Coordinates of C-alpha atoms and ligand atoms in Angstrom, one line a residue:
M164 CA -10.5 14.3 1.8
T165 CA -13.5 12.1 1.1
T166 CA -13.9 8.8 3.0
P167 CA -12.2 6.0 1.0
A168 CA -14.6 3.3 -0.5
A169 CA -12.8 0.8 1.7
E170 CA -9.8 0.7 4.0
L171 CA -7.7 -2.1 5.5
I172 CA -5.9 -1.2 8.7
G173 CA -3.2 -3.5 9.9
V174 CA -4.9 -6.5 8.3
S175 CA -3.3 -9.9 8.5
Q176 CA -4.4 -13.4 7.5
R177 CA -2.6 -16.4 8.9
F178 CA -3.2 -20.0 7.9
G179 CA -1.7 -22.0 10.8
S180 CA 1.8 -20.6 11.2
F181 CA 1.9 -19.2 7.6
T182 CA 1.2 -15.5 7.2
A183 CA -0.5 -15.0 3.8
V184 CA -1.2 -11.3 4.4
D185 CA 1.0 -9.5 6.7
A186 CA -0.3 -6.4 8.5
I187 CA -1.2 -4.4 5.4
D188 CA -2.6 -0.9 5.4
L189 CA -4.5 0.0 2.2
Q190 CA -7.0 2.6 1.2
I191 CA -9.3 2.0 -1.8
P192 CA -10.2 5.5 -3.2
R193 CA -13.8 6.0 -4.4
G194 CA -14.7 5.9 -8.0
R195 CA -11.2 4.8 -9.1
L196 CA -9.7 1.5 -10.4
T197 CA -7.2 0.0 -8.0
T198 CA -5.2 -3.0 -9.0
L199 CA -3.5 -5.5 -6.7
L200 CA -0.5 -6.7 -8.5
G201 CA 2.1 -9.3 -7.6
P202 CA 3.5 -12.8 -8.3
S203 CA 1.6 -16.0 -7.6
G204 CA 1.0 -16.7 -3.9
C205 CA 1.7 -13.1 -2.7
G206 CA -1.7 -12.7 -1.1
K207 CA -3.8 -11.0 -3.7
T208 CA -6.8 -13.3 -3.6
T209 CA -6.6 -13.6 0.2
T210 CA -6.8 -9.8 0.4
L211 CA -9.8 -9.6 -2.0
R212 CA -11.6 -12.3 -0.1
M213 CA -11.2 -10.4 3.2
L214 CA -12.5 -7.3 1.5
A215 CA -15.5 -9.2 0.2
G216 CA -16.1 -10.8 3.6
Y217 CA -15.5 -14.4 2.6
S218 CA -12.8 -14.8 5.2
A219 CA -12.3 -12.8 8.4
P220 CA -8.8 -11.3 9.0
T221 CA -6.8 -12.9 11.8
S222 CA -6.0 -9.3 13.0
G223 CA -6.7 -5.8 11.8
R224 CA -9.8 -3.9 10.7
I225 CA -11.7 -3.4 7.5
L226 CA -13.8 -0.3 6.9
I227 CA -16.3 0.1 4.1
E228 CA -17.3 3.7 3.4
G229 CA -15.9 4.6 6.8
D230 CA -17.9 2.0 8.8
D231 CA -16.3 -1.0 10.5
A232 CA -17.2 -4.0 8.4
T233 CA -14.6 -6.4 9.8
R234 CA -17.2 -8.9 11.0
T235 CA -19.9 -8.0 8.4
P236 CA -21.0 -11.1 6.3
P237 CA -20.5 -10.9 2.5
E238 CA -24.2 -10.6 1.7
K239 CA -24.5 -7.5 3.9
R240 CA -21.5 -5.7 2.3
N241 CA -23.2 -5.1 -1.0
L242 CA -20.1 -5.8 -3.0
G243 CA -19.9 -7.3 -6.5
M244 CA -17.3 -10.0 -7.1
V245 CA -16.1 -11.7 -10.3
F246 CA -13.9 -14.7 -9.7
Q247 CA -11.3 -16.1 -12.0
S248 CA -13.7 -18.9 -12.9
Y249 CA -16.8 -16.9 -13.4
A250 CA -19.3 -19.8 -13.2
L251 CA -22.6 -18.7 -14.8
F252 CA -25.7 -20.8 -14.1
P253 CA -25.9 -22.9 -17.2
H254 CA -29.7 -23.5 -17.1
L255 CA -30.6 -19.8 -16.8
T256 CA -30.7 -17.3 -19.7
V257 CA -28.2 -14.5 -19.8
A258 CA -30.8 -12.1 -18.5
D259 CA -31.8 -14.4 -15.6
N260 CA -28.1 -14.9 -14.7
V261 CA -27.7 -11.1 -14.5
A262 CA -31.0 -10.6 -12.6
Y263 CA -30.0 -13.3 -10.1
G264 CA -28.2 -11.0 -7.6
P265 CA -31.1 -8.5 -7.4
K266 CA -33.5 -11.4 -7.1
M267 CA -31.6 -12.8 -4.1
R268 CA -31.8 -9.2 -2.6
R269 CA -35.6 -9.3 -3.1
V270 CA -35.7 -6.6 -5.7
P271 CA -39.2 -6.8 -7.4
A272 CA -39.4 -8.5 -10.8
P273 CA -40.0 -5.4 -13.0
E274 CA -37.1 -3.5 -11.4
R275 CA -34.9 -6.7 -11.7
R276 CA -35.5 -6.9 -15.5
L277 CA -34.7 -3.2 -15.8
R278 CA -31.5 -3.5 -13.9
A279 CA -30.4 -6.7 -15.8
N280 CA -31.1 -4.9 -19.1
E281 CA -29.2 -1.9 -18.0
A282 CA -26.2 -3.9 -17.0
L283 CA -26.3 -5.9 -20.2
E284 CA -26.4 -2.7 -22.2
L285 CA -23.4 -1.5 -20.4
V286 CA -21.3 -4.6 -21.4
G287 CA -22.8 -4.5 -24.9
L288 CA -24.8 -7.8 -24.7
A289 CA -28.4 -6.7 -24.5
H290 CA -29.1 -8.5 -27.8
L291 CA -28.0 -11.8 -26.3
A292 CA -30.3 -11.6 -23.2
D293 CA -32.3 -14.8 -24.1
R294 CA -29.3 -17.1 -24.8
K295 CA -27.9 -19.7 -22.5
P296 CA -24.3 -19.3 -21.4
K297 CA -23.1 -22.2 -23.5
Q298 CA -24.3 -20.4 -26.6
L299 CA -21.8 -17.6 -25.9
S300 CA -18.1 -17.2 -26.5
G301 CA -15.6 -17.0 -23.6
G302 CA -15.4 -13.3 -23.8
Q303 CA -19.2 -12.9 -23.9
Q304 CA -19.5 -15.1 -20.8
Q305 CA -16.9 -13.0 -19.1
R306 CA -19.0 -9.9 -19.8
V307 CA -22.1 -11.6 -18.5
A308 CA -20.3 -12.3 -15.3
L309 CA -19.3 -8.6 -15.1
A310 CA -22.9 -7.6 -15.8
R311 CA -24.1 -9.9 -13.1
A312 CA -21.8 -8.3 -10.6
I313 CA -22.8 -4.7 -11.7
A314 CA -26.5 -5.5 -11.5
I315 CA -26.6 -5.5 -7.8
R316 CA -25.4 -1.9 -7.8
P317 CA -22.4 -2.7 -5.7
R318 CA -20.5 -0.2 -3.5
L319 CA -17.3 -1.9 -4.7
L320 CA -16.7 -4.2 -7.6
L321 CA -14.0 -6.8 -6.8
L322 CA -12.5 -8.6 -9.8
D323 CA -10.0 -11.5 -9.3
E324 CA -8.0 -12.0 -12.5
P325 CA -11.2 -11.6 -14.6
L326 CA -9.4 -11.7 -17.9
S327 CA -7.1 -14.6 -17.4
N328 CA -9.3 -17.1 -19.3
L329 CA -9.4 -15.0 -22.4
D330 CA -7.0 -15.1 -25.4
A331 CA -4.4 -12.3 -25.7
R332 CA -6.4 -10.1 -28.1
L333 CA -9.7 -10.3 -26.3
R334 CA -7.9 -9.7 -23.0
V335 CA -6.5 -6.4 -24.4
Q336 CA -10.0 -5.4 -25.6
M337 CA -11.6 -6.2 -22.3
R338 CA -9.1 -4.0 -20.4
A339 CA -10.5 -1.0 -22.3
E340 CA -14.1 -2.3 -21.8
I341 CA -13.7 -2.4 -18.1
R342 CA -12.1 1.0 -18.1
R343 CA -15.0 2.4 -20.1
I344 CA -17.6 0.8 -17.8
Q345 CA -15.7 2.2 -14.8
S346 CA -15.7 5.7 -16.1
E347 CA -19.4 5.5 -17.3
T348 CA -20.6 4.2 -13.9
G349 CA -18.2 5.8 -11.5
L350 CA -17.9 2.4 -9.8
T351 CA -15.1 1.7 -7.4
I352 CA -13.2 -1.3 -8.7
V353 CA -10.5 -3.4 -7.2
L354 CA -8.9 -5.7 -9.8
V355 CA -6.4 -8.5 -9.0
T356 CA -3.8 -9.3 -11.6
H357 CA -0.3 -10.7 -12.0
D358 CA 0.1 -9.1 -15.4
Q359 CA 2.1 -5.8 -15.1
D360 CA 0.9 -4.6 -18.5
E361 CA -2.7 -5.0 -17.5
A362 CA -2.1 -3.1 -14.2
L363 CA -0.2 -0.3 -15.9
E364 CA -2.9 0.1 -18.6
M365 CA -5.9 -0.1 -16.3
S366 CA -5.0 1.3 -12.9
D367 CA -5.7 4.7 -11.4
E368 CA -3.7 3.2 -8.4
M369 CA -1.6 0.2 -8.5
V370 CA -0.6 -1.7 -5.4
L371 CA 2.4 -4.1 -5.6
M372 CA 2.5 -7.0 -3.2
R373 CA 5.1 -9.5 -2.3
S374 CA 5.0 -12.2 0.4
G375 CA 1.9 -10.8 1.9
K376 CA 3.2 -7.2 2.1
I377 CA 2.6 -4.1 0.1
V378 CA 6.0 -3.1 -1.4
Q379 CA 4.9 -0.1 -3.4
S380 CA 1.8 1.7 -4.4
G381 CA 0.8 4.7 -6.5
A382 CA -0.3 5.8 -9.9
P383 CA 1.3 3.9 -12.8
R384 CA 3.0 7.1 -14.0
D385 CA 4.7 7.4 -10.6
V386 CA 5.5 3.8 -10.0
F387 CA 6.8 2.7 -13.4
P388 CA 9.7 5.0 -13.8
A389 CA 10.7 4.8 -10.1
P390 CA 10.5 1.2 -8.8
A391 CA 11.3 1.2 -5.1
D392 CA 13.6 -1.9 -5.1
R393 CA 14.9 -4.6 -7.2
F394 CA 11.9 -6.8 -6.8
V395 CA 9.5 -4.2 -8.1
A396 CA 11.9 -3.3 -10.9
E397 CA 12.2 -7.0 -12.0
F398 CA 8.4 -7.4 -11.8
L399 CA 7.9 -4.3 -14.0
G400 CA 10.3 -5.6 -16.7
Y401 CA 13.6 -3.9 -15.8
E402 CA 16.0 -6.5 -17.0
N403 CA 19.3 -4.8 -16.2
F404 CA 20.8 -4.0 -12.8
L405 CA 24.0 -2.0 -12.5
A406 CA 26.2 -1.0 -9.6
L407 CA 27.1 2.6 -10.3
G408 CA 30.3 2.5 -8.3
D409 CA 29.3 5.1 -5.7
G410 CA 27.2 2.7 -3.7
R411 CA 24.2 3.3 -5.8
Q412 CA 22.2 0.6 -7.6
A413 CA 20.3 1.3 -10.8
A414 CA 17.8 -0.6 -13.0
V415 CA 17.4 0.1 -16.7
R416 CA 15.1 -1.4 -19.3
P417 CA 16.3 -3.2 -22.4
E418 CA 14.8 -0.6 -24.7
H419 CA 16.9 2.1 -23.0
L420 CA 20.3 0.5 -23.5
R421 CA 22.0 1.5 -26.7
V422 CA 24.5 -0.9 -28.4
V423 CA 27.1 1.3 -30.1
P424 CA 30.6 0.9 -31.5
L425 CA 33.5 0.8 -28.9
D426 CA 34.8 4.3 -29.7
T427 CA 31.4 6.1 -29.3
P428 CA 31.6 8.9 -26.7
A429 CA 29.6 8.4 -23.5
D430 CA 28.1 11.8 -23.7
G431 CA 26.7 11.9 -20.2
A432 CA 25.4 8.3 -20.3
V433 CA 26.8 5.4 -18.2
A434 CA 29.1 3.5 -20.5
L435 CA 30.1 -0.1 -20.3
D436 CA 32.3 -2.1 -22.6
A437 CA 30.7 -5.5 -23.4
V438 CA 30.8 -8.5 -25.6
V439 CA 27.8 -9.6 -27.6
R440 CA 26.8 -13.2 -26.5
D441 CA 23.6 -13.7 -28.5
V442 CA 21.3 -11.9 -30.9
A443 CA 17.7 -13.0 -31.2
Y444 CA 15.5 -11.8 -34.0
R445 CA 12.1 -10.6 -32.8
G446 CA 10.5 -8.9 -35.7
V447 CA 10.4 -5.3 -34.5
D448 CA 13.7 -5.5 -32.7
L449 CA 16.7 -7.7 -31.9
L450 CA 17.2 -8.9 -28.4
V451 CA 20.9 -8.6 -27.7
T452 CA 22.4 -10.5 -24.8
L453 CA 25.7 -9.0 -23.6
D454 CA 28.4 -9.7 -21.0
A455 CA 29.7 -6.5 -19.5
T456 CA 31.7 -5.3 -16.5
D457 CA 30.1 -2.7 -14.3
A458 CA 31.7 0.2 -12.4
T459 CA 32.6 -2.1 -9.4
G460 CA 34.4 -4.6 -11.7
A461 CA 31.6 -7.2 -11.4
A462 CA 30.5 -9.2 -14.4
V463 CA 26.9 -8.4 -15.5
R464 CA 24.6 -10.0 -18.0
L465 CA 22.7 -7.3 -19.9
L466 CA 19.7 -7.4 -22.3
A467 CA 19.3 -4.7 -24.9
D468 CA 16.5 -4.2 -27.5
H469 CA 18.2 -3.1 -30.6
R470 CA 15.8 -1.5 -33.1
A471 CA 17.3 -1.4 -36.6
D472 CA 15.1 1.5 -37.6
T473 CA 16.2 3.9 -34.8
A474 CA 19.7 2.6 -34.0
T475 CA 22.8 4.5 -35.2
G476 CA 25.5 1.9 -35.1
P477 CA 25.8 -1.3 -37.2
T478 CA 23.7 -4.4 -36.4
P479 CA 25.4 -6.3 -33.6
S480 CA 26.3 -9.9 -34.0
A481 CA 27.6 -12.6 -31.6
G482 CA 31.3 -12.1 -30.6
D483 CA 31.3 -8.3 -31.3
R484 CA 33.0 -6.1 -28.8
V485 CA 30.7 -3.1 -28.3
R486 CA 29.9 -0.3 -26.0
I487 CA 26.7 0.0 -24.1
L488 CA 25.2 3.4 -23.2
A489 CA 22.6 3.8 -20.5
P490 CA 21.3 7.4 -20.5
E491 CA 21.3 8.9 -16.9
A492 CA 17.7 10.0 -17.4
R493 CA 16.7 6.3 -18.0
L494 CA 18.3 4.9 -14.8
A495 CA 15.9 4.0 -12.0
L496 CA 17.8 4.3 -8.7
L497 CA 16.9 1.5 -6.3
D498 CA 16.6 1.2 -2.6
P499 CA 19.8 -0.8 -1.8
T500 CA 18.1 -2.7 1.2
P501 CA 18.3 -6.3 0.4
I502 CA 15.0 -8.2 -0.1
P503 CA 14.3 -10.7 2.7
A504 CA 13.9 -14.3 1.6
T505 CA 10.4 -15.4 0.7
P506 CA 8.9 -17.1 3.8
T507 CA 8.1 -20.8 3.2
E508 CA 4.8 -22.2 4.3
G509 CA 5.0 -24.1 7.6
I510 CA 8.2 -22.3 8.7
S511 CA 7.7 -19.4 11.0
Ligands
LIG839 N1 -7.1 -21.6 2.9 C1 -5.8 -21.6 2.9 N2 -5.0 -22.4 3.7 C2 -3.7 -22.3 3.7 N3 -2.9 -21.6 2.9 C3 -3.6 -20.8 2.1 C4 -5.0 -20.7 2.0 N4 -5.4 -19.8 1.1 C5 -4.3 -19.3 0.6 N5 -3.2 -19.9 1.2 C6 -1.8 -19.5 0.9 O1 -1.6 -18.1 1.1 C7 -0.8 -17.6 0.1 C8 -1.5 -16.5 -0.6 O2 -2.5 -17.1 -1.4 P1 -3.4 -16.2 -2.4 O3 -4.4 -17.1 -3.0 O4 -3.8 -15.0 -1.8 O5 -2.3 -15.8 -3.5 P2 -2.4 -15.0 -4.9 O6 -1.6 -13.8 -4.7 O7 -3.9 -14.8 -5.2 O8 -1.8 -15.9 -5.9 P3 -2.2 -16.3 -7.5 O9 -1.7 -15.2 -8.4 O10 -1.5 -17.6 -7.7 O11 -3.7 -16.4 -7.5 C9 -0.3 -18.8 -0.8 O12 0.9 -19.2 -0.3 C10 -1.4 -19.8 -0.5 O13 -0.8 -21.1 -0.7
LIG840 MG1 -5.2 -15.5 -6.6

């Protein structure tokens, strides 16, 4: 196996008595895109800042390309970083913004211009090299920030929610752009996000964090259908949780529940009788809220996407008594271990 681009070994970060990052072990594979995903406050930025060298871990070690870099200052790590607020220098042209990193690293002027141009080509903005940042749209500024980080030829490119300032459509476009840049350059990228769709679409490896710990990691194709526990399942959009009656717990997504007439045979699926509480029209589908009873006799609230174009039964409406079918193949079995309470700052 090749040496990972970076490795965190038992890394913790404490602020007073509060543990923001709790003894995590993480390998960043070379030439891949790894995302750190998790809710606000789970320790994503803190982890990225330790990787970049902006804050030293309280304990543990950081290796970069196999060498101990735990105490190496940021400017000696040769990493590119784009923060959520990607402050460009307003008085410099786009080209000079991008050439800034190489300049600080004493790269000679002709080589600097070459690199800036190359990086701007890569993000598709070479034609705007002479503009000032305020003459650019938000998405263009975002790409300049990206070019600026790439121009230093970093060993690792660290991106902290780089798309969060963009509108929804541009954000989706930029996901593909970053993927393209990654595959064209072979760069190792670590991207922080709290958007599960972004992580699923962009990651080679996704790392899910909660309360300073890594709760699950792997390729999206492996993680998505098999969330380890209820927290991960909820985070990935599994809205429905069922006790199966044999001690097993399962999660199932709204698009996999079928709302059918009461007398429909179960046909190998888990079947529950339910009452329709609410039906919300959403264009492509109806979001149906149901009250059901699971195999243990407990009341459960379920959400089902009902697509009129593919559904077999009649369109549900509030008050209907219906049957819910959850195909066995669509059930994600969960680790039944209860999730510990989220630690509160100041309480140890
Ligand atoms: N310098 C600091 N001093 C004290 N607490 C801090 C400091 N920096 C971060 N924290 C706390 O550590 C925890 C993790 O913060 P972090 O910024 O890593 O979260 P995050 O996962 O990036 O969240 P978000 O998605 O909101 O950006 C939070 O509870 C935060 O309040
Ligand atoms: Mg953050």
